[in-house]
XYZ file of C-alpha atoms in Angstrom:
271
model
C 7.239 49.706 -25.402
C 7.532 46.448 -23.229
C 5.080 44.503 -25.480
C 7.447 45.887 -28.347
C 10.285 44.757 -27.025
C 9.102 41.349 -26.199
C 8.165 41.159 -30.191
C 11.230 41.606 -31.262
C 13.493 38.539 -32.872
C 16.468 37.110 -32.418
C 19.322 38.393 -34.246
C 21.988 35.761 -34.289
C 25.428 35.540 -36.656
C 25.625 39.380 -36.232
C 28.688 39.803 -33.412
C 30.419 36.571 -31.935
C 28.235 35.561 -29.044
C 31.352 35.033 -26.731
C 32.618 38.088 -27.089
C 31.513 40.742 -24.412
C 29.555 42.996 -26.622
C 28.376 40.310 -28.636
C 26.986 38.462 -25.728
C 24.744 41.194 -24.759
C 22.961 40.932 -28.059
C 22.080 37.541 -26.690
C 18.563 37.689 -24.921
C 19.097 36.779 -21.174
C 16.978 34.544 -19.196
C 17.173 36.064 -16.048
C 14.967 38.908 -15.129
C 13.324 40.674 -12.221
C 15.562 39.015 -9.570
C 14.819 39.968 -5.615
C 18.562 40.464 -5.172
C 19.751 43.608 -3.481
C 20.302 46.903 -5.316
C 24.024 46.849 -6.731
C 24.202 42.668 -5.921
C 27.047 41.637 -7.950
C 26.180 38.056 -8.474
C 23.134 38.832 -10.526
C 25.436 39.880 -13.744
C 27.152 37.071 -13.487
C 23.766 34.796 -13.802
C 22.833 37.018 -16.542
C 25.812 36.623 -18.643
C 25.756 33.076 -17.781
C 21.843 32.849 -19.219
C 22.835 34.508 -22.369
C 25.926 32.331 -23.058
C 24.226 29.068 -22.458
C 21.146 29.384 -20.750
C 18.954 27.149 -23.040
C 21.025 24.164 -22.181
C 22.822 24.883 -19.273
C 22.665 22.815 -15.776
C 22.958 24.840 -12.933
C 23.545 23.507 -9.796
C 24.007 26.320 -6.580
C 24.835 26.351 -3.556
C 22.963 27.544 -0.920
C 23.680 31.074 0.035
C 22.569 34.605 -1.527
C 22.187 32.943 -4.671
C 19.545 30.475 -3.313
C 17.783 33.548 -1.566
C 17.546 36.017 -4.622
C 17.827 32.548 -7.339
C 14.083 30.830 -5.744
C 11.674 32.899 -3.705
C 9.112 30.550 -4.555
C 6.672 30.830 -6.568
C 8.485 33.405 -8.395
C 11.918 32.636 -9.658
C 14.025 35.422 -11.847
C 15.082 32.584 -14.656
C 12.925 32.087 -17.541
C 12.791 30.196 -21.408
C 13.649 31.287 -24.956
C 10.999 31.443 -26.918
C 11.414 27.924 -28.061
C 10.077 26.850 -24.433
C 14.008 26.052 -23.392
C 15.528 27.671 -20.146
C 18.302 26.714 -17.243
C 17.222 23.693 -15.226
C 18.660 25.539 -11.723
C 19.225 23.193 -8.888
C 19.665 24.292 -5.096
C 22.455 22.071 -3.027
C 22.973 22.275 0.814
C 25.621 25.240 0.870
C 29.105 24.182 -0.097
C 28.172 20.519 -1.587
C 26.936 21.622 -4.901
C 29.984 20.209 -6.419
C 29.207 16.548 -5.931
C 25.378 17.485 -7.092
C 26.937 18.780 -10.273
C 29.336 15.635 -11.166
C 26.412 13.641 -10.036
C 24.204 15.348 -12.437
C 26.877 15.698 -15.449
C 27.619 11.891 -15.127
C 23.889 11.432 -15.463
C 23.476 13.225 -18.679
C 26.770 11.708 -20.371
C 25.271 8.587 -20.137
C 22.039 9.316 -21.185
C 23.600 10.926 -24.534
C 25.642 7.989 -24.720
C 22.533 5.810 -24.384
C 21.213 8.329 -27.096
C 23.911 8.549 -29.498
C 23.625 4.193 -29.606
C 20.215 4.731 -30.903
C 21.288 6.812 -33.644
C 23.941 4.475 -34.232
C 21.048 1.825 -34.600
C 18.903 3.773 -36.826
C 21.824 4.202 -39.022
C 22.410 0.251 -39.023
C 18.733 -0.117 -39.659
C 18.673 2.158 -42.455
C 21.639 0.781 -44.462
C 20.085 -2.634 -43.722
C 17.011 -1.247 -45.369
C 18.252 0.117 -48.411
C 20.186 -2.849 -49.358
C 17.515 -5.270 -48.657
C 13.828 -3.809 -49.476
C 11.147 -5.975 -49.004
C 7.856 -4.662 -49.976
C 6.582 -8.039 -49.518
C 6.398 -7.560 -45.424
C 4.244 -4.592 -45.057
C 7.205 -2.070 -45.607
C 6.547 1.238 -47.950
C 10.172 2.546 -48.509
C 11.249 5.219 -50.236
C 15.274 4.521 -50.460
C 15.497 8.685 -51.325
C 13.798 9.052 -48.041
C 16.167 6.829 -46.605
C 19.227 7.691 -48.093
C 17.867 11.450 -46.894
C 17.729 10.331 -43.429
C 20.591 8.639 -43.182
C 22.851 11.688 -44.380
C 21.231 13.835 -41.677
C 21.875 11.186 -38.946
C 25.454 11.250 -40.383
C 25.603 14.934 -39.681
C 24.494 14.658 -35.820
C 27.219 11.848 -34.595
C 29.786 14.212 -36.362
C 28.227 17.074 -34.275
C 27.912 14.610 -31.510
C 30.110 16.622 -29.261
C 30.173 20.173 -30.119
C 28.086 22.380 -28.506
C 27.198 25.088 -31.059
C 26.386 22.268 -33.944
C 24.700 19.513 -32.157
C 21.641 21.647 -31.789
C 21.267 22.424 -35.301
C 21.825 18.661 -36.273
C 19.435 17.440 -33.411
C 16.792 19.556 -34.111
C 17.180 19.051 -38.002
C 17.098 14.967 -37.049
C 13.787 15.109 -35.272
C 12.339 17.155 -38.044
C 13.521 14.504 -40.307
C 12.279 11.649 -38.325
C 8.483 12.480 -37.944
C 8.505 14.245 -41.545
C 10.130 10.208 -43.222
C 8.505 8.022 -40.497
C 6.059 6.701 -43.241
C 8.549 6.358 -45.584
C 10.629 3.880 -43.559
C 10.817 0.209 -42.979
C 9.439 -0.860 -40.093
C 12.724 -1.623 -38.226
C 13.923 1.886 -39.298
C 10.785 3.440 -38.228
C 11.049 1.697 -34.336
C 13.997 3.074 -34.212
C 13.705 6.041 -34.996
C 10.787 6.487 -32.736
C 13.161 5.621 -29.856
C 15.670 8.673 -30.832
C 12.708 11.239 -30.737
C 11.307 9.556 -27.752
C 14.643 10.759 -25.800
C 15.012 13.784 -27.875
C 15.777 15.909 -24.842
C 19.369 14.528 -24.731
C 20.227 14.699 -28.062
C 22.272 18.269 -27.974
C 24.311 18.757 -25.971
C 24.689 20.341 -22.680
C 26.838 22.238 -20.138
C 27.324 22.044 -16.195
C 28.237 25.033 -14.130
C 28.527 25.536 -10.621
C 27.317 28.483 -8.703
C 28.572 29.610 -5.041
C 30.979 31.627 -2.907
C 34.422 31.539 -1.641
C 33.924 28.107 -0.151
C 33.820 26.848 -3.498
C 37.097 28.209 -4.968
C 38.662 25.046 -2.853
C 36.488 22.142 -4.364
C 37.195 20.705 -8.119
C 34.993 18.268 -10.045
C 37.215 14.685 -10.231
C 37.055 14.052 -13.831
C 39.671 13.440 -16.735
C 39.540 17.318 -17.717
C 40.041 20.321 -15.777
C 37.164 22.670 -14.388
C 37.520 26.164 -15.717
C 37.555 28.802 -12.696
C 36.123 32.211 -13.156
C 35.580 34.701 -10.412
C 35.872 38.212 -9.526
C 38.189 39.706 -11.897
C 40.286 41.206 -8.408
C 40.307 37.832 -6.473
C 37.398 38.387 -4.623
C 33.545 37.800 -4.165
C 31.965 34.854 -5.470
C 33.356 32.213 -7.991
C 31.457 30.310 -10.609
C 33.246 27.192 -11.946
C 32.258 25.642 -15.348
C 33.102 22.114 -15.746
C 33.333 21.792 -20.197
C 32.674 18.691 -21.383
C 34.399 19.048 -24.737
C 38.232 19.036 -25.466
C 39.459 22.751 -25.580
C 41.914 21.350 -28.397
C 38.618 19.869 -30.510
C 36.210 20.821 -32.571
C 34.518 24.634 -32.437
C 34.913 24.741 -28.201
C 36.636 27.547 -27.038
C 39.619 27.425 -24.535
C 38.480 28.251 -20.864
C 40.968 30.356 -20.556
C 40.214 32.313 -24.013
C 36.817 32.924 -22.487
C 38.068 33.778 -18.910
C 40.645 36.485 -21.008
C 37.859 37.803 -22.873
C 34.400 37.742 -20.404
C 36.189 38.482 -17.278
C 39.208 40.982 -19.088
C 41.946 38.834 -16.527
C 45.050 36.831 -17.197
C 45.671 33.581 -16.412
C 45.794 33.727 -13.073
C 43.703 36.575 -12.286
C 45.599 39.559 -13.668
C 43.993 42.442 -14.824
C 44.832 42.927 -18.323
């Protein structure tokens, strides 16, 4: 029966995935933790795993979390079955919120970085198709081109959603190393470069794990963490900071998904 269920595929599209039933149809990538019987931090981390686990960045502070979270060389998190998985983080106790800004500032830039070298592929591939020289060594195909181009069109519009850009990233590596010969030269550098740093093309979210101590800290940015704890007030607190606008594109509103995971009001309420 375990082999079975391990065989079985993905069903996606059937129940909205932020919903709380349709979440658990979501496969979880957390499993066999050494937490206590009845811990109530471990559903949390589940839930969390099947929302976003294959591109989430977890950073925790030290405390049960750490104890249950990496008894090394086992740890309870694990991939998809496209190799992806949470990239979990331990902090000295209460500080995780300056590892987390630290590491979300790190990966804005790098998509930044990333999204310029689309841009330049683009540029390269306009370039190309207005000006073909076969005479230099080129072998374009402007269909392959003019393919190519459409599909890097299609990421930078998905640029900063979370559900689309890894649709459109994956589609624009697949389109990269299937045209590559196809290309001029300067297209084909450059589009080396984008699958070179493939890893940052979708895009990613930043949560913060820990206790109490943590309700009292906030991530110094332009936009507002989203809060979620204990639906009474109590226990631990995990704080999400969301990179995208609530008010843009297909994001959801923190507190839509605070109303609807954690069944609360806005400030706590039971519903």
């Amino acid at each position: 029966a375990w082999d079975y269920a391990l065989g079985l595929s993905d069903k996606p599209g059937l129940f909205d995935s932020y919903s709380v039933k349709g979440s658990q149809f979501n496969t979880p990538l957390l499993e066999f933790s050494a937490a206590c019987a009845g811990c109530g931090e471990t559903p949390y981390a589940k839930l969390l795993t099947q929302l976003f686990g294959e591109r989430v960045y977890w950073a925790n502070a030290t405390g049960c979390s750490q104890a249950w979270g990496s008894p090394f060389p086992g740890i309870p998190y694990t991939t998809s079955k496209r190799g992806f998985g949470p990239a979990w983080t331990n902090s000295l106790f209460e500080n995780n919120a300056e590892l987390a800004y630290g590491m979300l500032l790190s990966v804005q830039q790098q998509r930044e970085a990333e999204k310029m070298r689309v841009k330049q592929l683009v540029k390269s591939l306009k370039c190309g198709m207005a000006k073909l020289h076969g005479d230099r060594g080129d072998n374009p195909d402007p269909a392959c081109m003019q393919e190519l181009l459409g599909v890097c069109e299609d990421y930078l519009a998905a640029f900063d959603s979370f559900e689309d850009s890894r649709s459109t990233a994956d589609a624009l590596v697949e389109a990269v190393e299937r045209l590559t010969p196809h290309l001029t030269r300067s297209a084909a550098r450059f589009g080396a470069e984008v699958v070179r740093y493939k890893d940052q093309l979708a895009k990613k979210t930043f949560w913060m794990f820990g206790g109490d101590g943590l309700r009292y800290r906030s991530l110094l940015q332009h936009r507002r963490p989203e809060l979620q704890g204990d639906p009474r007030g109590r226990g631990g607190a995990v704080r999400r900071q969301r990179q995208e606008d609530p008010q843009e594109g297909s994001g959801r509103h923190p507190d839509e998904l605070r109303q609807r995971l954690c069944g609360t009001g806005g400030h706590g309420r039971r519903l």
